Short mmCIF file of C-alpha atoms in Angstrom, two decimals:
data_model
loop_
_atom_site.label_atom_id
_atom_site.label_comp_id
_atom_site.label_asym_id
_atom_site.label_seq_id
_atom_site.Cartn_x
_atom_site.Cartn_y
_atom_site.Cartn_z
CA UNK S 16 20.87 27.20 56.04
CA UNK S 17 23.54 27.77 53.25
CA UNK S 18 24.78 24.25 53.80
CA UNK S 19 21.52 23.27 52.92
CA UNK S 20 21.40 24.60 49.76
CA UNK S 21 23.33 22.36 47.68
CA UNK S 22 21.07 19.74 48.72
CA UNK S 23 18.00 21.29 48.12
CA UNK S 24 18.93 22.34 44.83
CA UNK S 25 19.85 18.50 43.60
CA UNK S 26 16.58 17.51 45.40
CA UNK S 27 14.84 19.50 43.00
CA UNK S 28 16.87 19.04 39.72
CA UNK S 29 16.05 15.15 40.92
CA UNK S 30 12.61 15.77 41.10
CA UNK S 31 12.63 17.61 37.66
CA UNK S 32 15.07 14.72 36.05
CA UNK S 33 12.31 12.22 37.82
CA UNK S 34 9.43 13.57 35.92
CA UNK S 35 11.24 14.24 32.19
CA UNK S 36 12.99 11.20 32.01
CA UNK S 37 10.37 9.05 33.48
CA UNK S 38 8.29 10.06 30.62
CA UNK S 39 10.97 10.18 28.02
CA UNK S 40 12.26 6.34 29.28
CA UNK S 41 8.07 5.03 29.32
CA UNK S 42 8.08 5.87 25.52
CA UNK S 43 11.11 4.30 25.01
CA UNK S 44 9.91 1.59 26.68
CA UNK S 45 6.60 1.53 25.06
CA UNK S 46 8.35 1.62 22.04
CA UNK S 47 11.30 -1.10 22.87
CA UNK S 48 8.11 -3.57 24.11
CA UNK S 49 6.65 -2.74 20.66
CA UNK S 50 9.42 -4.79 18.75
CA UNK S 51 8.79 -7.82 20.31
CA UNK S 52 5.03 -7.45 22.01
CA UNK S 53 2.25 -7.03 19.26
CA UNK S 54 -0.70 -6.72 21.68
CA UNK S 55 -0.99 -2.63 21.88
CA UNK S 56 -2.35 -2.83 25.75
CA UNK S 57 0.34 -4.54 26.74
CA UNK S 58 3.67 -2.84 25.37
CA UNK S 59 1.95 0.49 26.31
CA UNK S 60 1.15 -0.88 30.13
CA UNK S 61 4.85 -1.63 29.37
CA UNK S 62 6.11 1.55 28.96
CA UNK S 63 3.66 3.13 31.42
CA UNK S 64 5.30 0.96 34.07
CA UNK S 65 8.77 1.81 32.97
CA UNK S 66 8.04 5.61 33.32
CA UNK S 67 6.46 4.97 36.81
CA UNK S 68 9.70 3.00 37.94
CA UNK S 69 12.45 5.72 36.19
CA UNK S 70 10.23 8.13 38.19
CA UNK S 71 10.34 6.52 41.56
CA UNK S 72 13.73 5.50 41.17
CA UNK S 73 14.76 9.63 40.78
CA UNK S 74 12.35 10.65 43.38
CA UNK S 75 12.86 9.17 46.12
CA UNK S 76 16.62 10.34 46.43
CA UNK S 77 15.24 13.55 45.27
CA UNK S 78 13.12 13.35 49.23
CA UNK S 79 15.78 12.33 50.74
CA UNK S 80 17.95 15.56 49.53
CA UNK S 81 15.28 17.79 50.08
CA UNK S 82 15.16 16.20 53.60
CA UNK S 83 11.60 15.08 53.06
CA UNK S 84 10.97 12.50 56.13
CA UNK S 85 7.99 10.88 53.62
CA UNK S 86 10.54 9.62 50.87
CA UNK S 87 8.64 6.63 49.46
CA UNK S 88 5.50 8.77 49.83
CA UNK S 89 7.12 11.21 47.71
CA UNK S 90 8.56 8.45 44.87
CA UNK S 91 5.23 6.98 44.67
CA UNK S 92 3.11 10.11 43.91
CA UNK S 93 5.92 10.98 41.01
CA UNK S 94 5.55 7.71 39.96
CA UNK S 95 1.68 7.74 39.44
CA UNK S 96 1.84 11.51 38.05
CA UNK S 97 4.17 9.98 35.43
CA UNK S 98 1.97 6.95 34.65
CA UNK S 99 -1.36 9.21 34.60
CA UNK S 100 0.64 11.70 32.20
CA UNK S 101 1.84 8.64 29.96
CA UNK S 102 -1.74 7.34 29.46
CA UNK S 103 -3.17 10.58 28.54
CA UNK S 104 -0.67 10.68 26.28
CA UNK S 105 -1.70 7.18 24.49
CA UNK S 106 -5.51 8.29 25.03
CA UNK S 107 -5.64 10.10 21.29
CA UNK S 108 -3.77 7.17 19.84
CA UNK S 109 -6.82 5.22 20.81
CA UNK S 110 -10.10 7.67 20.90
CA UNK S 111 -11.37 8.74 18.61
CA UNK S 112 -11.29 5.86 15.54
CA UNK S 113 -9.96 7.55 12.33
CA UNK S 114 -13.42 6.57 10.91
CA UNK S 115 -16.01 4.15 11.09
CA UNK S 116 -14.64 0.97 10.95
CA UNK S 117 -16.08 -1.27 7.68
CA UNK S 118 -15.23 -4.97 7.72
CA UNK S 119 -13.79 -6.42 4.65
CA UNK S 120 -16.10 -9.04 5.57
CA UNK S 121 -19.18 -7.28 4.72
CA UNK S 122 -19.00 -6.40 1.48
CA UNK S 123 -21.11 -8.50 -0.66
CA UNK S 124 -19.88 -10.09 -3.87
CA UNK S 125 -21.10 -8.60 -7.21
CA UNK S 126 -23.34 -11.42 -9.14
CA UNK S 127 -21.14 -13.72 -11.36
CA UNK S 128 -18.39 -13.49 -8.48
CA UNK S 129 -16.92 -16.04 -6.55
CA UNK S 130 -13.63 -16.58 -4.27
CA UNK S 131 -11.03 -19.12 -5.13
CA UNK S 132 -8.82 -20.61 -2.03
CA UNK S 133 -5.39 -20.82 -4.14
CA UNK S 134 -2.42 -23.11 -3.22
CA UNK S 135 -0.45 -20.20 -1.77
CA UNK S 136 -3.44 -20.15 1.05
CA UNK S 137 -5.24 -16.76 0.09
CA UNK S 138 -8.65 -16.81 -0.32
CA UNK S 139 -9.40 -14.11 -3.60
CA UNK S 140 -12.46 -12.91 -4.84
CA UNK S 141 -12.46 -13.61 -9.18
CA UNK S 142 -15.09 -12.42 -11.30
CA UNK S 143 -15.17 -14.46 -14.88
CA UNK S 144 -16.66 -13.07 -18.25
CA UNK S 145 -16.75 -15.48 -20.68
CA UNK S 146 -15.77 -14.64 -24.07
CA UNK S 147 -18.43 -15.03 -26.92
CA UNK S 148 -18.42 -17.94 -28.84
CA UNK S 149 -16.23 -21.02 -28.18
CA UNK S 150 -13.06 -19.21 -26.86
CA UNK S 151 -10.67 -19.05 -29.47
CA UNK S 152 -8.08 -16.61 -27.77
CA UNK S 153 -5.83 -17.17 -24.48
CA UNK S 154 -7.84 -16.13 -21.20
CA UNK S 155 -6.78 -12.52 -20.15
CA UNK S 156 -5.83 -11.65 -16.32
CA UNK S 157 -6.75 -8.01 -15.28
CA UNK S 158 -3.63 -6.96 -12.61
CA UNK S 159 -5.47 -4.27 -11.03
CA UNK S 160 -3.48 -1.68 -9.25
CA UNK S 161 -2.26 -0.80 -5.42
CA UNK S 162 -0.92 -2.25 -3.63
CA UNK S 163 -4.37 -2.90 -2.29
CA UNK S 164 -6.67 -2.08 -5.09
CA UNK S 165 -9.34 -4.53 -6.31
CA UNK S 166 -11.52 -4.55 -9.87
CA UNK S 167 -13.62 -7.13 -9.14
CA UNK S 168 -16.06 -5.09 -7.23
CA UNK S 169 -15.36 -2.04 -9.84
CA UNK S 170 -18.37 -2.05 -12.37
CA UNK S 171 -16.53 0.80 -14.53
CA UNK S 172 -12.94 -1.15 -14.96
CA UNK S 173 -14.85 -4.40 -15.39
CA UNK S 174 -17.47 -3.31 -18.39
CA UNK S 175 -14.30 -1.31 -20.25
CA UNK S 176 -11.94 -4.12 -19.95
CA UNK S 177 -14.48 -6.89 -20.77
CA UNK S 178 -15.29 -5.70 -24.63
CA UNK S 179 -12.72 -7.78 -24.97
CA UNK S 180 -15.04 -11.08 -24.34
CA UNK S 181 -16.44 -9.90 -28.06
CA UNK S 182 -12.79 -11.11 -29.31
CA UNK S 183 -13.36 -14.58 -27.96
CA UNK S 184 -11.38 -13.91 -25.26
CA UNK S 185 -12.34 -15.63 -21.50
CA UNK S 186 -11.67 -12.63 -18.76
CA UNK S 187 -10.20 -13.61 -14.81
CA UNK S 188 -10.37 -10.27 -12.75
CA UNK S 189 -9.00 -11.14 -9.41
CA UNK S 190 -8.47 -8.57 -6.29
CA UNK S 191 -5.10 -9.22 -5.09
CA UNK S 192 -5.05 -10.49 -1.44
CA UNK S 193 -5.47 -7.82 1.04
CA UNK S 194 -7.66 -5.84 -1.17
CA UNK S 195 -11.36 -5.34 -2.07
CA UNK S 196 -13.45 -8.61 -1.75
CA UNK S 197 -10.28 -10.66 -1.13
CA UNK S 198 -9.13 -11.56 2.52
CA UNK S 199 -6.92 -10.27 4.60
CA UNK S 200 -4.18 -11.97 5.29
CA UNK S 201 -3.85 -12.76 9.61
CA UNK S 202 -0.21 -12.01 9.06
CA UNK S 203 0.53 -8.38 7.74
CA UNK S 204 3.69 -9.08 7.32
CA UNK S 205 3.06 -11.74 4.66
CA UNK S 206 2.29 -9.47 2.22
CA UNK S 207 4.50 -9.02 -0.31
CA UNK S 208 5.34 -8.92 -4.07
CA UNK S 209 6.54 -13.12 -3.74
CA UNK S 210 3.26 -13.39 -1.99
CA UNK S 211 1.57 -11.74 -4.85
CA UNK S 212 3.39 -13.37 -7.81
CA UNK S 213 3.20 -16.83 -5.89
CA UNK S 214 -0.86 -15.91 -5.80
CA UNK S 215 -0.83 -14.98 -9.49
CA UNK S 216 0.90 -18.43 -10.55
CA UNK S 217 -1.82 -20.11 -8.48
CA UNK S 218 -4.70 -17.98 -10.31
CA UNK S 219 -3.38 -19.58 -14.04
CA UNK S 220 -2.66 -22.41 -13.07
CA UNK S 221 -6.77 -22.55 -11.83
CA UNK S 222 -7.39 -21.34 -15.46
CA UNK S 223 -6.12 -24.27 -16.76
CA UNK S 224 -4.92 -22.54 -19.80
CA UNK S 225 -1.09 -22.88 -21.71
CA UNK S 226 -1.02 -19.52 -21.56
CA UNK S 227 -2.63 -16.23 -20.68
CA UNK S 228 -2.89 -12.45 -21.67
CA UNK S 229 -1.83 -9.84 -18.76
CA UNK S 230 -3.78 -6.62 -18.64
CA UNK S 231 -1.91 -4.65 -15.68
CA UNK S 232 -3.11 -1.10 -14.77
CA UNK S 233 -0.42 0.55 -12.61
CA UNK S 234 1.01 -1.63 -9.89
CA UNK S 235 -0.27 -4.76 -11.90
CA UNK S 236 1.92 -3.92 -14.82
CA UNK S 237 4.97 -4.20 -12.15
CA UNK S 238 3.63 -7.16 -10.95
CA UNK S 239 2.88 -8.48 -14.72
CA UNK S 240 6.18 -7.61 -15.31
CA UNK S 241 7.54 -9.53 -12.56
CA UNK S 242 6.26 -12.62 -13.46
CA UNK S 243 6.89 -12.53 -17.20
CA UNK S 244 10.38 -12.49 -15.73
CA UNK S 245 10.28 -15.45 -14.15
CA UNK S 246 7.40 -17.25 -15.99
CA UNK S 247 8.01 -16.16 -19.88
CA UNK S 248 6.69 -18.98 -21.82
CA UNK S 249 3.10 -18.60 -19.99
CA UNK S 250 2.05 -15.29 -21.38
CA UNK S 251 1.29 -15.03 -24.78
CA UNK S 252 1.28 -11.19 -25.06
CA UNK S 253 1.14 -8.52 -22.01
CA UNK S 254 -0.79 -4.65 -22.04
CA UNK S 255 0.69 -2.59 -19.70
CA UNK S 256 -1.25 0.92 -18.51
CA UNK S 257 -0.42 3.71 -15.97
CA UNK S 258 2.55 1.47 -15.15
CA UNK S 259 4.49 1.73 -11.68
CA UNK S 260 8.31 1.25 -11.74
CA UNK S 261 9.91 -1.74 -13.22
CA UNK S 262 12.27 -2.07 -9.97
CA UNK S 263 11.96 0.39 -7.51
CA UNK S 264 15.04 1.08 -5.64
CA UNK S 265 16.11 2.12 -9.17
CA UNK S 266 14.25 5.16 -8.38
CA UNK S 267 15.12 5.92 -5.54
CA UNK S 268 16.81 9.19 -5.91
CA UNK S 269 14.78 10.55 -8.68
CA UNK S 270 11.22 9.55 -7.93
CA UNK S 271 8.63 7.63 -10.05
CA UNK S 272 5.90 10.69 -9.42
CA UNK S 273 3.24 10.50 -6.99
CA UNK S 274 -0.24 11.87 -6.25
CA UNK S 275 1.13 13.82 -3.51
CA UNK S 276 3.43 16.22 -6.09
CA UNK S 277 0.45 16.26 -8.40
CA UNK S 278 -1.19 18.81 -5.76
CA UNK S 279 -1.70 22.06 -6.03
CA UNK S 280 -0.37 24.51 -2.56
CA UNK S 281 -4.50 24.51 -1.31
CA UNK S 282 -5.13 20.93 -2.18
CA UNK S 283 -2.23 20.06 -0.28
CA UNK S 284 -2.66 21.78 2.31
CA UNK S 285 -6.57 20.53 2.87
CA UNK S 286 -4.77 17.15 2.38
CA UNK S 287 -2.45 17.60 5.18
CA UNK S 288 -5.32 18.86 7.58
CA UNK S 289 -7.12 15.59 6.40
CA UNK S 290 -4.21 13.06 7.61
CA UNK S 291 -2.88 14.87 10.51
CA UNK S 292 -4.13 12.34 12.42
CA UNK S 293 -1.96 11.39 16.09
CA UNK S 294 -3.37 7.75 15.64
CA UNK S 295 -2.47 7.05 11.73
CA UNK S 296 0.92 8.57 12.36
CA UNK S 297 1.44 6.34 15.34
CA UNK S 298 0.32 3.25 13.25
CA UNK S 299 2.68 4.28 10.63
CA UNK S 300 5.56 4.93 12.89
CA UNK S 301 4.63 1.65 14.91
CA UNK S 302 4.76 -0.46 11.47
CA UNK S 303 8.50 0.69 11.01
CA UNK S 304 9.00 -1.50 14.46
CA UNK S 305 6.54 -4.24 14.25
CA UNK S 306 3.76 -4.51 12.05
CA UNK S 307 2.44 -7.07 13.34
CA UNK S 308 1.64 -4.77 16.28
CA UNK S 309 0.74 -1.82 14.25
CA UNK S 310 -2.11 -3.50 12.50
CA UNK S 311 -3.50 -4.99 16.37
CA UNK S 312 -3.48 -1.37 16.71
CA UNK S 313 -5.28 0.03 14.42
CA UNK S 314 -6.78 -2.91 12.52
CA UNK S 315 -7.98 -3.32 8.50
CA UNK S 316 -11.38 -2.34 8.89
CA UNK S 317 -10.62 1.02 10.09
CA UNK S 318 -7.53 2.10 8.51
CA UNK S 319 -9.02 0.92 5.19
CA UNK S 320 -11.80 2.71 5.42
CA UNK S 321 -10.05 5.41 6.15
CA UNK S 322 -7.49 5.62 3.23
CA UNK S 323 -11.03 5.03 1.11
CA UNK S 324 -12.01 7.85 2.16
CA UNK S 325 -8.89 9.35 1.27
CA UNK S 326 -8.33 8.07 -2.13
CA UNK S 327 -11.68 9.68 -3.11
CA UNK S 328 -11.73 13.26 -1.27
CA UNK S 329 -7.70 13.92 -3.01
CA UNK S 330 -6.27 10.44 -5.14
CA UNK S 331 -8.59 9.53 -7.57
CA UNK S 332 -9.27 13.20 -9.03
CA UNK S 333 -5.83 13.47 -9.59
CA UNK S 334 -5.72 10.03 -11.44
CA UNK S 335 -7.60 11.71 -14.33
CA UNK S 336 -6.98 14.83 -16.58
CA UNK S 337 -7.40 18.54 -14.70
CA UNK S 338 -11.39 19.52 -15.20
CA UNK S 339 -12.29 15.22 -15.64
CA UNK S 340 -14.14 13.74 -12.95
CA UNK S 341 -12.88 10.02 -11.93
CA UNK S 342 -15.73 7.55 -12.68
CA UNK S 343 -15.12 4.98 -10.02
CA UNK S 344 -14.86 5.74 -6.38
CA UNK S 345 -12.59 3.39 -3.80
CA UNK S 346 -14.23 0.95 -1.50
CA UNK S 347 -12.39 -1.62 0.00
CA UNK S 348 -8.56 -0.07 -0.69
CA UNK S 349 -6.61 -2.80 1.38
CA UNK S 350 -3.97 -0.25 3.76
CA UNK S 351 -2.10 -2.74 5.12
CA UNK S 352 -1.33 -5.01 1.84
CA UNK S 353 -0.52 -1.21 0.61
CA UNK S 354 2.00 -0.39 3.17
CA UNK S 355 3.83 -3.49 3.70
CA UNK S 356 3.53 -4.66 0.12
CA UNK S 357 4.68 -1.07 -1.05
CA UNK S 358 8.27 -1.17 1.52
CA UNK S 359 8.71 -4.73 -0.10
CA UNK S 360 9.23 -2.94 -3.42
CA UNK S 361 11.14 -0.59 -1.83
CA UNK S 362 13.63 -2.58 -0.51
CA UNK S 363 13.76 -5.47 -3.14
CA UNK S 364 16.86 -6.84 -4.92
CA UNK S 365 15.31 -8.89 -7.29
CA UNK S 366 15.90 -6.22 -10.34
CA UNK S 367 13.87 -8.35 -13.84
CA UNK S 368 15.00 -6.04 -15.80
CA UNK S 369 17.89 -8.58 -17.28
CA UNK S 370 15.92 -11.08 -17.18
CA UNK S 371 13.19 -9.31 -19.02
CA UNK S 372 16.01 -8.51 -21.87
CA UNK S 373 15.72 -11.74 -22.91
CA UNK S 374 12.05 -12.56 -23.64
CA UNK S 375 10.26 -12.62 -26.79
CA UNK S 376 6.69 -11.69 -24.89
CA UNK S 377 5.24 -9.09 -26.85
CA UNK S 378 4.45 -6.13 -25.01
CA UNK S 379 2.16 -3.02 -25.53
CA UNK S 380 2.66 0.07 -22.85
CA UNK S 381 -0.02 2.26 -22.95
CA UNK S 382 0.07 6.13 -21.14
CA UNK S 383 -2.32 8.70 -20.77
CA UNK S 384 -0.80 12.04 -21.09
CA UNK S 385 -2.32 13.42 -18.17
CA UNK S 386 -0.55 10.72 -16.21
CA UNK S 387 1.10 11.54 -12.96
CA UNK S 388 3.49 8.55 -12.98
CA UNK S 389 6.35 9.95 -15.00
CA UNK S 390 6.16 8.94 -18.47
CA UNK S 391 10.25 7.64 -18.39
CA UNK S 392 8.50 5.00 -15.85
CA UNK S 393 6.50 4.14 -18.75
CA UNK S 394 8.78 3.79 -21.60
CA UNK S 395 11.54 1.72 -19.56
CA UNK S 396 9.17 -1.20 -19.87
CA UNK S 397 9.68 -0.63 -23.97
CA UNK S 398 13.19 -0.22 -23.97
CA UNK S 399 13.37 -3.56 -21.55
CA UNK S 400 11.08 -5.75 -23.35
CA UNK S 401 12.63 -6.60 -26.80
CA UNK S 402 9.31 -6.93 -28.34
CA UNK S 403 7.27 -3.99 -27.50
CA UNK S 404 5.59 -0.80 -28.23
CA UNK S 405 5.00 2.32 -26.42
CA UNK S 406 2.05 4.87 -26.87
CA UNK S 407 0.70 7.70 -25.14
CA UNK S 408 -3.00 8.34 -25.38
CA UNK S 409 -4.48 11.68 -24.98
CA UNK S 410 -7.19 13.30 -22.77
CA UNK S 411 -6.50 10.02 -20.82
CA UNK S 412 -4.63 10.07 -16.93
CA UNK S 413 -3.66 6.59 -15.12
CA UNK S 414 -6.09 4.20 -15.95
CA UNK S 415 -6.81 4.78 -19.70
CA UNK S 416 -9.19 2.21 -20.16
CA UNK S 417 -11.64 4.36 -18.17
CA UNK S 418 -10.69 7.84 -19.44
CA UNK S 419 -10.13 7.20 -23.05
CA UNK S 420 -11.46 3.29 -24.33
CA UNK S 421 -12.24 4.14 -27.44
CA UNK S 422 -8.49 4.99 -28.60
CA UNK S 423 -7.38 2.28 -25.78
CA UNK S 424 -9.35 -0.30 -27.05
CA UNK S 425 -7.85 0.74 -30.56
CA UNK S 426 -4.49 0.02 -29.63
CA UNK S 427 -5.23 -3.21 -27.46
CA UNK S 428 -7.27 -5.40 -30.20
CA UNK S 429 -4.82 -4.65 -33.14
CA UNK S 430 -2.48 -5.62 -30.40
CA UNK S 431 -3.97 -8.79 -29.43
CA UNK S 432 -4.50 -10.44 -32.64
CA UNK S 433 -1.23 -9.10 -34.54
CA UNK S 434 1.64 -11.24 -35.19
CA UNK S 435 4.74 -11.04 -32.90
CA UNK S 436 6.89 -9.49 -35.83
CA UNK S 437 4.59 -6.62 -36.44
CA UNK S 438 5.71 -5.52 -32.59
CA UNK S 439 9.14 -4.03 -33.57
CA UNK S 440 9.09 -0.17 -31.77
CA UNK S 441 9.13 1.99 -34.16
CA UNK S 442 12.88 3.62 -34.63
CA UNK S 443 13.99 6.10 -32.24
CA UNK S 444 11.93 4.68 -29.27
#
């Protein structure tokens, strides 16, 4: 009997090894399938079946040490316990949805819309407002914000922005690709800030116009920015609101300020309970590996929804002043244009800033004081920009044209029709 004791106690540490690292090596294979596979059934059948084969590989020696005279019995039960635990594993990364799914598709254009195919390939929704009288002032592009956001869909942004049309200004709001009425691109991992600016070249050059005005509101003053850099001579002037960092990875360490900080211990902690969701973290992690993959696996229509949700249960109340209430809601947030546009930012090396040094463009940045974005995000745009001037509105938080239009709107036609030497910041800025 003693001799058979060694045996008997390998059999079983085999058995036990069988069973952890078949589970351990089907995620790893689930995940190593994931890099290269993008169809979700497959790479996790993939890892399922190398689980089952780790298993059966460690017990069936494990049978024969515990003298088992059923050994391939034995390796194909462990096998099938290991495949059975693996899929009940995936089973919440699948059921249920993280809400009810709402195609892009089926949102209905606001009258006066329409969607442009540019050269670039992306099919964008643009709303125009024609400016009264015979124009007599460039055509001004609203940049909404996002990644992901849209305005042409947004009654609120569109009615503030458009008293300019009483100038004699014509006004182009657009909703970036992957975002609001626009399509999604097939490709997630198209998206992009070249995609973007490409996309935004293509939108003036359908104006027709010498040059423009840029209106950005957060992200779109980073992506206004951007192309001023590259594209100086065809913006006549640029208003910048709520804006997002110049270059990103120049923040890095210290942080731009987020919506996230801006909560309070309880409304975090609802927050958390909101998004602790095993099927949005998986689609997260997946997108690190493939996001092509991630997005078969939890597609637009749902994860969009979802972050909609989102924005408006915990964002958009923090956009605006403590005791305000937000007067637009989010429907039609593009996630995935967010995501994979957002860790394009991140990672750039295309830094305008030098670039930027060297235009004349003038350039008004406008920030509410309740803003969460920190206000040196802000006021690096005026000390890049040569000509430009920095202001901070009060009772106003990240998109000041909603919160406060009577002082924005002060700022913004003085702005528009003064002459480029009038621009100077004032000293000490």
């Amino acid at each position: 009997m003693r001799s058979h004791r060694p045996h008997r106690w390998l059999g079983y540490a085999l058995l036990g090894a069988a069973f952890g690292l078949g589970i351990l090596g089907g995620v790893a294979g689930a995940l190593g399938a994931a890099t290269r596979i993008s169809s979700p059934p497959v790479f996790l059948g993939a890892g399922c079946i190398a689980g089952a084969m780790i298993a059966a590989g460690l017990a069936y020696p494990a049978a024969r040490a515990l003298r088992h005279s059923r050994r391939l019995r034995t390796a194909v039960v462990m096998a099938a316990v290991v495949a059975l635990v693996l899929a009940s594993l995936t089973a919440p990364l699948f059921y249920p949805p993280l809400t009810d799914p709402v195609p892009p598709e089926s949102r209905a254009l606001p009258p006066g819309a329409t969607r442009w195919t540019l050269a670039t390939g992306s099919e964008v929704a643009v709303l125009r407002v024609q400016g009264r009288g015979a124009p007599t002032r460039p055509p001004i592009v609203f940049l909404h914000g996002g990644p992901g956001g849209f305005s042409v869909g947004l009654a609120p942004t569109v009615e503030a922005i458009s008293t300019l049309a009483e100038d004699g200004h014509d006004l182009y709001f657009y909703d970036q690709v992957g975002g609001g009425l626009s399509a999604r691109l097939a490709d997630v991992t198209e998206y992009s800030l070249e995609r973007h600016l490409a996309d935004l070249e293509a939108v003036i050059a359908r104006i027709g116009s010498d040059q423009v005005v840029l209106i950005g509101s957060s992200f779109g003053s980073t992506l206004g920015a951007h192309y001023i850099s590259r594209h100086p001579d065809q913006v006549a002037r640029a208003v910048f609101s709520g804006a997002s960092a110049l270059f990103a990875p120049a923040w890095r360490a210290s942080g731009t300020g987020s919506l996230d900080d801006s909560m309070s211990p309880g409304e975090r902690r609802r927050f958390s309970e909101a998004i602790e969701k095993p099927r949005l973290f998986a689609a997260i992690a997946l997108a690190q590996l493939n996001p092509r993959a991630a997005a078969r696996f939890a597609p637009e229509a749902e994860l969009g929804a979802f972050f909609d949700e989102v924005a408006n249960a915990f964002y958009l109340p923090l956009t605006v002043c403590r005791g305000s209430t937000p007067r637009v809601r989010s429907s039609g947030y593009g996630f995935w244009s967010n995501r994979i546009t957002g860790a394009s930012l991140a990672r750039s090396d295309d830094d305008p800033r030098p670039r930027l040094r060297t235009v004349a463009t003038p350039v008004l940045v406008l920030r509410g004081a309740c803003d969460y974005k920190k206000e040196a995000v802000a006021r690096e745009y005026a000390e890049v920009f040569p000509e430009a001037r920095f202001v901070q509105l009060e009772g106003a938080g990240h998109m000041p044209y909603l919160d406060a239009l009577d002082p924005y709107l002060a700022e913004v036609r003085p702005f528009l029709q003064a002459p480029a030497r009038s621009l100077q910041p004032p000293p000490g800025l």
